[in-house]
Coordinates of C-alpha atoms in Angstrom, one line a residue:
Chain A
X1 CA 0.0 0.1 0.0
X2 CA 2.1 3.1 -1.4
X3 CA -1.0 5.4 -1.3
X4 CA -0.1 8.7 0.5
X5 CA 3.1 7.2 1.9
X6 CA 4.9 10.6 1.6
X7 CA 2.3 12.2 3.7
X8 CA 2.3 9.2 6.1
X9 CA 6.1 9.7 6.7
X10 CA 5.5 13.5 7.4
X11 CA 2.6 12.7 9.6
X12 CA 4.9 10.3 11.4
X13 CA 7.5 13.0 11.7
X14 CA 4.9 15.5 13.4
X15 CA 3.8 13.0 16.0
X16 CA 7.6 12.0 16.5
X17 CA 8.5 15.6 17.2
X18 CA 5.6 16.2 19.5
X19 CA 6.3 13.1 21.4
X20 CA 9.9 14.4 22.1
X21 CA 8.1 17.4 23.5
X22 CA 6.5 15.0 26.2
X23 CA 10.2 14.5 27.6
X24 CA 11.2 16.8 30.5
X25 CA 14.2 18.0 28.4
X26 CA 13.2 17.6 24.8
X27 CA 16.2 16.4 22.6
X28 CA 17.4 19.1 20.3
X29 CA 19.3 16.5 18.2
X30 CA 16.3 14.5 17.9
X31 CA 14.2 17.4 16.7
X32 CA 16.8 18.3 14.1
X33 CA 17.1 14.8 13.0
X34 CA 13.4 14.2 12.8
X35 CA 12.9 17.7 11.0
X36 CA 15.5 16.7 8.5
X37 CA 14.7 12.9 7.9
X38 CA 11.0 13.3 7.5
X39 CA 11.2 15.5 4.1
X40 CA 13.9 13.2 2.7
X41 CA 12.0 10.2 3.6
X42 CA 8.9 11.8 1.7
X43 CA 11.0 12.6 -1.1
X44 CA 12.3 8.9 -1.3
X45 CA 8.8 7.5 -0.9
X46 CA 7.4 9.7 -3.8
X47 CA 9.1 7.6 -6.3
X48 CA 6.7 4.7 -5.3
X49 CA 3.4 7.1 -5.8
X50 CA 1.3 5.8 -8.7
X51 CA -1.0 8.6 -10.4
X52 CA -4.7 7.5 -10.3
X53 CA -7.8 8.6 -8.3
X54 CA -8.5 6.9 -5.1
X55 CA -11.9 7.3 -3.6
X56 CA -13.5 10.9 -3.6
X57 CA -10.9 12.8 -1.7
X58 CA -7.4 11.6 -3.1
X59 CA -6.2 12.4 -6.7
X60 CA -2.7 11.6 -7.3
X61 CA -1.5 13.1 -10.8
X62 CA 1.8 13.6 -12.4
X63 CA 1.3 17.5 -11.9
X64 CA 0.8 17.0 -8.1
X65 CA 3.8 14.6 -7.9
X66 CA 6.1 16.9 -9.6
X67 CA 5.1 19.8 -7.3
X68 CA 5.6 17.7 -4.3
X69 CA 9.2 17.1 -5.3
X70 CA 9.7 21.0 -5.5
X71 CA 7.9 21.4 -2.3
X72 CA 9.9 19.0 -0.4
X73 CA 13.2 20.0 -1.9
X74 CA 12.2 23.9 -1.1
X75 CA 11.7 22.8 2.6
X76 CA 15.0 21.1 2.9
X77 CA 17.0 24.3 3.8
X78 CA 14.7 25.1 6.8
X79 CA 14.9 21.5 7.9
X80 CA 18.7 21.9 7.6
X81 CA 18.8 24.9 9.6
X82 CA 16.0 24.2 12.0
X83 CA 16.9 25.3 15.6
X84 CA 16.2 21.8 17.4
X85 CA 12.9 23.1 19.1
X86 CA 10.5 20.2 19.2
X87 CA 7.3 22.5 18.7
X88 CA 9.0 24.4 15.7
X89 CA 9.9 21.0 14.1
X90 CA 6.4 19.8 14.4
X91 CA 5.1 22.9 12.9
X92 CA 7.5 22.8 10.0
X93 CA 6.7 19.3 9.2
X94 CA 2.9 20.0 9.7
X95 CA 3.0 22.9 7.0
X96 CA 4.9 20.6 4.9
X97 CA 2.4 18.0 5.3
X98 CA -0.6 20.1 4.5
X99 CA 1.2 21.2 1.2
X100 CA 1.5 17.6 0.2
X101 CA -2.0 16.9 1.0
X102 CA -3.2 20.0 -1.0
X103 CA -1.1 18.5 -4.0
X104 CA -2.8 15.2 -3.7
X105 CA -6.5 16.6 -3.1
X106 CA -8.8 14.9 -5.2
X107 CA -11.7 17.4 -5.0
X108 CA -12.3 20.8 -3.4
X109 CA -13.0 19.9 0.0
X110 CA -9.6 18.3 0.4
X111 CA -8.0 21.1 -1.2
X112 CA -9.3 23.4 1.3
X113 CA -8.2 21.0 4.1
X114 CA -4.8 21.0 2.6
X115 CA -4.8 25.0 2.6
X116 CA -5.6 25.4 6.0
X117 CA -3.2 22.4 7.2
X118 CA -0.4 24.1 5.5
X119 CA -1.1 27.6 6.7
X120 CA -1.9 27.5 10.3
X121 CA 1.4 25.9 11.2
X122 CA 3.2 28.4 9.2
X123 CA 1.4 31.5 11.1
X124 CA 2.9 30.0 14.3
X125 CA 6.1 29.3 12.6
X126 CA 6.5 33.0 11.8
X127 CA 5.7 33.7 15.3
X128 CA 7.9 31.3 16.8
X129 CA 11.0 30.6 14.9
X130 CA 14.0 33.1 15.3
X131 CA 16.2 35.0 17.9
X132 CA 15.7 38.2 19.5
X133 CA 12.8 40.1 20.3
X134 CA 9.5 38.3 19.3
X135 CA 7.5 41.7 19.0
X136 CA 7.9 42.4 15.2
X137 CA 7.5 38.6 14.4
X138 CA 4.3 38.5 16.5
X139 CA 2.8 41.3 14.6
X140 CA 3.6 39.7 11.2
X141 CA 2.0 36.5 12.3
X142 CA -1.1 38.1 13.5
X143 CA -1.1 40.1 10.0
X144 CA -0.4 36.7 8.3
X145 CA -3.2 35.1 10.1
X146 CA -5.8 37.7 9.3
X147 CA -4.6 37.8 5.7
X148 CA -4.6 33.9 5.6
X149 CA -8.3 33.7 7.3
X150 CA -9.5 36.1 4.8
X151 CA -8.1 34.4 1.9
X152 CA -9.6 31.1 3.3
X153 CA -12.9 32.8 3.8
X154 CA -12.9 33.9 0.2
X155 CA -12.2 30.4 -1.1
X156 CA -14.9 29.0 1.0
X157 CA -17.5 31.5 -0.1
X158 CA -16.5 30.8 -3.6
X159 CA -16.7 27.1 -3.1
X160 CA -20.4 27.3 -2.1
X161 CA -21.4 29.5 -4.9
X162 CA -19.5 27.1 -7.3
X163 CA -21.4 24.2 -5.5
X164 CA -24.5 25.9 -5.8
X165 CA -24.1 26.1 -9.7
X166 CA -22.4 22.7 -10.5
X167 CA -23.7 20.5 -7.7
X168 CA -20.2 19.1 -7.3
X169 CA -16.7 19.6 -5.9
X170 CA -14.8 18.4 -9.1
X171 CA -14.3 20.0 -12.3
X172 CA -17.5 21.6 -14.2
X173 CA -19.2 19.5 -16.8
X174 CA -20.4 22.3 -18.9
X175 CA -20.4 26.0 -19.1
X176 CA -20.8 27.9 -15.7
X177 CA -23.6 30.0 -14.7
X178 CA -23.2 33.4 -13.1
X179 CA -23.0 31.9 -9.7
X180 CA -20.2 29.3 -10.7
X181 CA -18.5 32.2 -12.4
X182 CA -18.6 34.2 -9.2
X183 CA -17.6 31.4 -7.2
X184 CA -14.6 30.4 -9.5
X185 CA -13.4 34.1 -9.3
X186 CA -13.6 34.2 -5.6
X187 CA -11.8 30.7 -5.2
X188 CA -9.0 32.3 -7.5
X189 CA -8.9 35.3 -5.3
X190 CA -8.1 32.9 -2.2
X191 CA -5.5 31.5 -4.2
X192 CA -4.0 34.8 -5.2
X193 CA -4.0 35.7 -1.5
X194 CA -1.8 33.0 -0.8
X195 CA 0.5 33.9 -3.5
X196 CA 0.4 37.6 -2.6
X197 CA -0.5 38.9 -6.0
X198 CA -1.4 42.5 -6.2
X199 CA -3.9 43.9 -4.8
X200 CA -3.9 41.0 -2.3
X201 CA -0.1 41.4 -1.4
X202 CA -0.2 43.8 1.5
X203 CA 0.7 41.1 4.2
X204 CA 3.5 39.6 2.1
X205 CA 6.4 42.2 2.6
X206 CA 5.9 42.4 6.5
X207 CA 5.8 38.7 7.0
X208 CA 8.8 37.8 4.9
X209 CA 10.6 40.7 6.3
X210 CA 10.0 39.9 10.1
X211 CA 10.3 36.1 10.1
X212 CA 13.5 34.5 10.6
X213 CA 15.2 34.4 7.4
X214 CA 15.1 30.7 7.0
X215 CA 11.2 30.7 7.6
X216 CA 11.0 33.4 5.1
X217 CA 13.0 31.3 2.5
X218 CA 10.4 28.5 3.2
X219 CA 7.5 30.6 2.6
X220 CA 9.2 32.1 -0.5
X221 CA 9.8 28.4 -2.2
X222 CA 7.6 25.7 -0.7
X223 CA 4.6 27.9 0.3
X224 CA 4.8 29.9 -3.1
X225 CA 4.8 26.6 -5.1
X226 CA 1.9 25.1 -3.1
X227 CA -0.2 28.2 -3.7
X228 CA 0.6 28.4 -7.4
X229 CA -0.5 24.7 -7.7
X230 CA -3.7 25.7 -5.7
X231 CA -4.3 28.4 -8.4
X232 CA -3.8 25.9 -11.3
X233 CA -6.4 23.4 -9.6
X234 CA -8.8 26.2 -9.4
X235 CA -8.2 27.0 -13.3
X236 CA -8.6 23.5 -14.0
X237 CA -11.9 23.3 -12.4
X238 CA -13.6 25.6 -15.1
X239 CA -11.0 26.4 -18.1
X240 CA -13.8 28.9 -19.6
X241 CA -14.0 31.1 -16.5
X242 CA -14.0 34.7 -16.8
X243 CA -11.3 35.2 -14.1
X244 CA -8.7 33.3 -16.2
X245 CA -8.4 36.3 -18.6
X246 CA -7.5 38.8 -15.7
X247 CA -4.5 36.4 -14.5
X248 CA -1.7 37.7 -16.8
X249 CA -2.8 41.2 -16.0
X250 CA -2.6 40.7 -12.3
X251 CA 0.7 38.9 -12.8
X252 CA 2.4 41.7 -14.5
X253 CA 1.1 44.2 -12.1
X254 CA 2.6 42.1 -9.2
X255 CA 5.7 42.0 -11.0
X256 CA 5.8 45.6 -11.6
X257 CA 5.0 46.5 -7.9
X258 CA 7.5 44.1 -6.5
X259 CA 10.3 45.4 -8.6
X260 CA 9.6 49.3 -8.0
X261 CA 9.1 48.8 -4.4
X262 CA 12.3 46.9 -3.8
X263 CA 14.1 49.6 -5.4
X264 CA 13.8 51.8 -2.3
X265 CA 14.2 49.2 0.4
X266 CA 17.3 49.6 2.6
X267 CA 16.7 46.7 4.6
X268 CA 17.9 43.3 2.9
X269 CA 15.2 41.2 3.9
X270 CA 12.5 43.5 2.8
X271 CA 14.3 44.1 -0.5
X272 CA 14.5 40.1 -1.0
X273 CA 10.7 40.0 -0.1
X274 CA 9.8 42.4 -2.7
X275 CA 11.8 40.6 -5.2
X276 CA 10.0 37.6 -4.4
X277 CA 6.9 39.2 -4.8
X278 CA 7.9 40.4 -8.2
X279 CA 8.8 36.5 -9.0
X280 CA 5.4 35.5 -7.9
X281 CA 4.2 38.1 -10.7
X282 CA 6.1 36.1 -13.2
X283 CA 4.3 32.8 -11.9
X284 CA 1.0 34.2 -12.2
X285 CA 1.7 35.4 -16.0
X286 CA 3.0 31.8 -16.3
X287 CA -0.2 30.2 -14.8
X288 CA -2.4 32.8 -17.1
X289 CA -0.3 31.5 -20.3
X290 CA -0.8 28.1 -19.2
X291 CA -4.6 28.5 -19.0
X292 CA -4.8 30.4 -22.2
X293 CA -2.5 27.4 -23.9
X294 CA -5.4 25.1 -22.9
X295 CA -3.2 23.7 -20.0
X296 CA -0.5 22.4 -22.1
X297 CA 2.0 20.2 -20.6
X298 CA 5.0 22.3 -21.6
X299 CA 3.6 25.6 -19.8
X300 CA 3.2 23.5 -16.4
X301 CA 6.6 22.3 -16.9
X302 CA 8.1 25.8 -17.5
X303 CA 6.0 26.8 -14.2
X304 CA 7.5 23.8 -12.4
X305 CA 11.2 24.7 -13.6
X306 CA 10.5 28.4 -12.5
X307 CA 9.6 27.0 -9.1
X308 CA 12.6 24.6 -8.8
X309 CA 14.9 27.6 -9.8
X310 CA 13.1 29.9 -7.2
X311 CA 13.4 27.1 -4.5
X312 CA 17.3 27.5 -5.0
X313 CA 17.5 31.3 -5.4
X314 CA 15.2 32.4 -2.7
X315 CA 16.4 29.7 -0.2
X316 CA 19.9 30.4 -0.7
X317 CA 19.7 34.4 -0.7
X318 CA 17.7 34.3 2.4
X319 CA 20.1 31.7 4.0
X320 CA 22.8 34.4 3.0
X321 CA 21.3 36.9 5.4
X322 CA 21.6 34.3 8.4
X323 CA 25.0 33.5 7.2
X324 CA 26.5 37.1 6.8
X325 CA 24.2 38.8 9.5
X326 CA 23.8 41.6 7.2
X327 CA 20.5 43.3 8.0
X328 CA 20.8 46.6 5.8
X329 CA 22.5 47.4 2.5
X330 CA 25.1 49.5 4.1
X331 CA 26.2 46.1 6.0
X332 CA 27.0 44.6 2.5
X333 CA 29.9 47.3 1.6
X334 CA 33.0 45.4 1.1
X335 CA 31.7 42.1 2.4
X336 CA 33.4 40.3 -0.4
X337 CA 36.8 41.4 1.1
X338 CA 36.2 39.4 4.3
X339 CA 34.2 36.2 3.0
X340 CA 35.2 35.8 -0.5
X341 CA 33.5 32.3 -1.0
X342 CA 30.1 33.2 0.5
X343 CA 30.2 36.5 -1.2
X344 CA 30.8 34.9 -4.7
X345 CA 27.8 32.4 -4.0
X346 CA 25.6 35.2 -3.1
X347 CA 26.7 37.1 -6.3
X348 CA 25.6 34.0 -8.1
X349 CA 22.2 34.0 -6.4
X350 CA 22.0 37.8 -7.3
X351 CA 22.7 37.1 -11.0
X352 CA 20.0 34.2 -10.9
X353 CA 17.5 36.5 -9.3
X354 CA 18.0 39.2 -11.7
X355 CA 18.0 36.7 -14.6
X356 CA 21.1 37.0 -16.3
X357 CA 22.1 34.4 -18.6
X358 CA 24.6 31.8 -17.3
X359 CA 22.1 30.9 -14.3
X360 CA 19.1 28.9 -13.8
X361 CA 17.2 32.1 -12.9
X362 CA 17.6 33.1 -16.6
X363 CA 16.6 29.8 -18.1
X364 CA 13.4 29.7 -15.8
X365 CA 12.4 33.4 -16.7
X366 CA 13.1 32.7 -20.5
X367 CA 10.6 29.6 -20.2
X368 CA 7.9 31.5 -18.7
X369 CA 8.2 34.3 -21.2
X370 CA 8.4 31.7 -24.0
X371 CA 5.1 30.2 -23.1
X372 CA 3.6 33.7 -22.7
X373 CA 4.7 34.4 -26.3
X374 CA 3.0 31.4 -27.4
X375 CA 0.0 32.4 -25.7
X376 CA 0.3 35.8 -27.4
X377 CA 0.0 38.0 -24.0
X378 CA 2.0 40.9 -25.4
X379 CA 1.3 43.4 -22.8
X380 CA 2.0 41.4 -19.8
X381 CA 5.2 40.2 -21.4
X382 CA 6.2 43.7 -21.8
X383 CA 5.4 44.8 -18.4
X384 CA 7.0 41.6 -17.0
X385 CA 10.2 42.5 -19.1
X386 CA 10.2 46.0 -17.4
X387 CA 10.0 44.4 -14.0
X388 CA 13.0 42.1 -14.7
X389 CA 14.9 45.3 -16.1
X390 CA 14.2 47.3 -13.0
X391 CA 15.2 44.1 -10.6
X392 CA 18.5 43.9 -12.7
X393 CA 19.2 47.5 -11.4
X394 CA 19.2 47.0 -7.8
X395 CA 20.6 43.5 -8.0
X396 CA 23.7 44.9 -9.8
X397 CA 23.9 47.7 -7.3
X398 CA 24.0 45.0 -4.5
X399 CA 26.9 43.4 -6.5
X400 CA 28.9 46.9 -6.4
X401 CA 28.3 47.1 -2.7
X402 CA 29.4 43.6 -2.2
X403 CA 32.8 43.9 -4.1
X404 CA 33.5 47.6 -5.0
X405 CA 32.8 49.6 -1.8
X406 CA 35.1 50.2 0.9
X407 CA 34.1 48.4 4.2
X408 CA 32.3 50.3 6.4
X409 CA 32.1 49.4 10.1
X410 CA 33.1 46.0 10.5
X411 CA 30.4 43.6 10.2
X412 CA 30.2 41.1 13.3
X413 CA 30.1 37.8 11.2
X414 CA 27.8 35.3 13.2
X415 CA 29.7 32.1 14.5
X416 CA 28.6 28.8 15.4
X417 CA 26.7 25.9 14.2
X418 CA 23.6 27.8 12.8
X419 CA 25.8 30.2 10.6
X420 CA 28.1 27.6 9.4
X421 CA 25.0 25.6 8.2
X422 CA 23.6 28.8 6.5
X423 CA 26.9 29.1 4.4
X424 CA 26.6 25.5 3.4
X425 CA 23.1 26.2 2.3
X426 CA 24.3 29.4 0.3
X427 CA 27.0 27.3 -1.2
X428 CA 24.8 24.5 -2.3
X429 CA 22.1 26.9 -3.5
X430 CA 24.6 28.9 -5.6
X431 CA 26.2 25.5 -7.1
X432 CA 22.7 24.0 -7.9
X433 CA 21.4 27.4 -9.5
X434 CA 24.4 27.2 -11.9
X435 CA 23.8 23.6 -12.6
X436 CA 20.2 24.2 -13.3
X437 CA 21.3 25.8 -16.8
X438 CA 21.7 22.5 -17.8
X439 CA 18.7 20.9 -16.4
X440 CA 16.6 21.2 -19.6
X441 CA 18.7 18.9 -21.4
X442 CA 18.3 16.2 -18.9
X443 CA 14.8 16.7 -17.6
X444 CA 12.8 14.8 -20.6
X445 CA 14.8 11.8 -19.6
X446 CA 14.5 12.2 -15.9
X447 CA 10.7 12.7 -16.1
X448 CA 10.5 9.4 -18.1
X449 CA 12.5 7.3 -15.8
X450 CA 11.2 8.5 -12.3
X451 CA 7.2 7.9 -13.1
X452 CA 6.5 5.2 -15.7
Chain B
X1 CA -26.8 33.0 -17.0
X2 CA -30.2 34.3 -17.8
X3 CA -32.5 36.9 -16.4
X4 CA -34.1 34.3 -14.2
X5 CA -30.9 33.6 -12.6
X6 CA -30.1 37.3 -12.1
X7 CA -33.3 37.4 -10.5
X8 CA -33.1 34.5 -8.4
X9 CA -29.7 35.9 -7.2
X10 CA -31.3 39.2 -6.2
X11 CA -34.0 37.6 -4.4
X12 CA -31.5 35.3 -2.5
X13 CA -29.5 38.7 -1.7
X14 CA -32.6 40.5 -0.3
X15 CA -33.7 37.5 1.6
X16 CA -30.4 36.8 3.1
X17 CA -30.1 40.7 4.4
X18 CA -33.9 40.6 5.4
X19 CA -33.6 37.5 7.3
X20 CA -30.2 38.4 9.2
X21 CA -31.7 41.7 10.0
X22 CA -34.7 40.3 11.4
X23 CA -33.0 37.8 13.6
X24 CA -30.8 40.4 14.9
X25 CA -33.6 42.8 15.7
X26 CA -36.3 40.2 16.5
X27 CA -36.3 40.8 20.3
X28 CA -36.5 44.6 19.7
X29 CA -39.5 44.2 17.2
X30 CA -41.6 41.5 19.0
X31 CA -40.6 41.7 22.6
X32 CA -42.5 42.9 25.4
X33 CA -42.4 46.9 25.6
X34 CA -43.8 47.4 28.9
X35 CA -42.3 50.5 30.7
X36 CA -41.2 49.3 34.3
X37 CA -40.4 51.7 37.1
X38 CA -38.3 51.3 40.2
X39 CA -36.5 48.2 41.1
X40 CA -38.3 46.0 38.5
X41 CA -35.8 47.2 36.0
X42 CA -32.7 46.4 38.0
X43 CA -30.7 43.4 36.9
X44 CA -30.5 40.5 39.2
X45 CA -28.9 37.2 39.9
X46 CA -30.9 34.8 41.7
X47 CA -32.6 37.4 43.6
X48 CA -29.2 39.2 44.5
X49 CA -28.0 42.3 43.2
X50 CA -25.1 41.6 40.5
X51 CA -21.6 41.5 41.9
X52 CA -20.2 43.0 38.6
X53 CA -21.2 44.3 35.2
X54 CA -22.6 41.7 32.7
X55 CA -20.1 42.8 29.9
X56 CA -17.0 41.8 31.8
X57 CA -13.6 41.2 29.9
X58 CA -12.7 37.5 30.6
X59 CA -9.3 36.1 30.8
X60 CA -7.8 34.8 27.5
X61 CA -7.1 31.3 29.2
X62 CA -10.7 30.3 28.8
X63 CA -10.2 30.5 25.1
X64 CA -7.8 27.7 25.3
X65 CA -10.2 25.5 26.9
X66 CA -12.8 26.4 24.5
X67 CA -10.4 25.6 21.5
X68 CA -9.3 22.4 23.1
X69 CA -12.9 21.4 23.6
X70 CA -14.0 22.2 19.9
X71 CA -10.8 20.3 18.7
X72 CA -11.7 16.9 20.8
X73 CA -15.3 17.4 20.3
X74 CA -14.9 17.6 16.2
X75 CA -12.4 14.6 16.7
X76 CA -14.9 12.4 18.4
X77 CA -17.8 13.2 16.1
X78 CA -15.5 11.4 13.3
X79 CA -16.1 8.2 15.3
X80 CA -19.9 8.4 14.6
X81 CA -20.1 7.7 11.0
X82 CA -17.6 4.9 11.5
X83 CA -19.7 3.2 14.3
X84 CA -22.8 3.7 12.2
X85 CA -21.4 1.9 9.3
X86 CA -20.8 -1.4 11.4
X87 CA -21.9 -4.0 8.8
X88 CA -19.2 -2.8 6.3
X89 CA -16.4 -2.8 8.7
X90 CA -13.3 -4.7 7.6
X91 CA -10.1 -5.3 9.5
X92 CA -8.4 -2.3 7.6
X93 CA -11.2 0.0 8.8
X94 CA -10.6 -1.4 12.4
X95 CA -6.9 -0.7 12.1
X96 CA -7.5 2.9 10.6
X97 CA -10.0 3.9 13.5
X98 CA -7.5 2.6 16.2
X99 CA -4.8 4.6 14.7
X100 CA -7.0 7.7 14.6
X101 CA -8.0 7.1 18.4
X102 CA -4.4 6.8 19.2
X103 CA -3.5 10.0 17.5
X104 CA -6.5 11.9 19.4
X105 CA -5.3 10.1 22.9
X106 CA -1.8 11.1 22.0
X107 CA -2.8 14.8 21.5
X108 CA -4.8 14.7 24.9
X109 CA -1.8 13.3 26.5
X110 CA 0.5 16.0 25.1
X111 CA -1.7 18.8 26.1
X112 CA -1.9 17.4 29.7
X113 CA 1.8 17.0 29.9
X114 CA 2.4 20.4 28.8
X115 CA 0.0 21.7 31.1
X116 CA -2.6 23.2 28.9
X117 CA -5.5 21.5 30.9
X118 CA -4.4 23.4 34.2
X119 CA -6.2 26.6 34.9
X120 CA -3.7 28.9 35.6

């Protein structure tokens, strides 16, 4: 019985982490091992999953399996950098479990269960994980909670309207009526809330910049991947829904807002948050192109590749903040003189984030734009390209700060296990980003051999 | 999406607004409106004068009990459809529900151990 084996592994991890908490002095090593072992086991067990429909609730398809691959892989850096707190480990694994349940959902009810399951632990994780004063984190977590609750409520309202029209929780059989159209649009709004698309993005910069860097990396990669899959599932319900025509425009607007607001940020984590918002915009354009192209597999594959590249770029750049201890752009001045290796890795990640050629980030952006060209989305492409140009500007200015500025006040580099772990994550992510350039050559063979 | 569907949606909208407004204000509309004088209008608890205002702020600790109660209540409600389906039960179903019950009991033990059931 291989059905839902990855989910079972993650659930066992959650229970194990809580079980550690029953001890008088919970073992930090045990919590770390569990946080790392459960996602790896889930990745391993994913191989044995077979696509198919199992009962009314569970539907495993190739898209869900591929997305779980990215979700688990994107969660590994946070697992690797986990603090050894048993509750944090349980929250982290619970959130990943919710994402994989969402990926294996067979109908809308299960999709909602997955959505809530992945969101609730994430709110607590934002509040709990990290060092220093929790005041800002608490504020961000409350903001995140209310934004998420609003998104969930929109989705539920849409679900009710959709059910009233189609009498089902699956794909619509015929053309949608007025209620069904409104329901699909509301459900999509719930998904766009989770992605952080403009104008539903107001929570995102605050949450990403107040959370611990590694948690922000987790939210920007695994959570974003799950949210994009969520939006794609809603699009699949009713391919003729009216809201789909708005997706490329919303995506272009998000990309522009993210890129322009990042220009003025002095705090690095907030800058990366807006950059992540800009990437989310490109993803929404990609989903729009995928819908216009009749849900073509090639378009879905380009989204998957973008998310895989993002898992490396975003996790790596957020981990750099932890590794270097740099909080503002002023802290970066002349950093390369002190730590050439980490600085070079961060430079590679910046190149990738800006989409400059010899990196995976460039290939990923090219694939999305390529699909958008196929779908003949001229205006969103131009706006997305403008956003990419603008982000080029500050990514390059960060590089100038790193290499060509005189060091200001000496930055106290964080010592200890966590900082060296973060350094390893930065290096691995930078190497992976470079390696992804060659990935399109092998992907066809890989996809064929893993799930046959 | 015909005119009839639009009309139905409008009727639905008006009915929802009207009914919720009615329920919220039914007391004012249909309740007794006798004007009482003197001590008759004073609030009371079992014949005694009230000790404190009715709209008192409660400690947030009660909220924890409420949430825990709802969680375990819903969990146990899941046992009901299982029990009602007795003729169709297989060994696999038995194992599944045993596992589920174990998880619920484990969570109870967890909250107990962490002191969440103590009123502090």
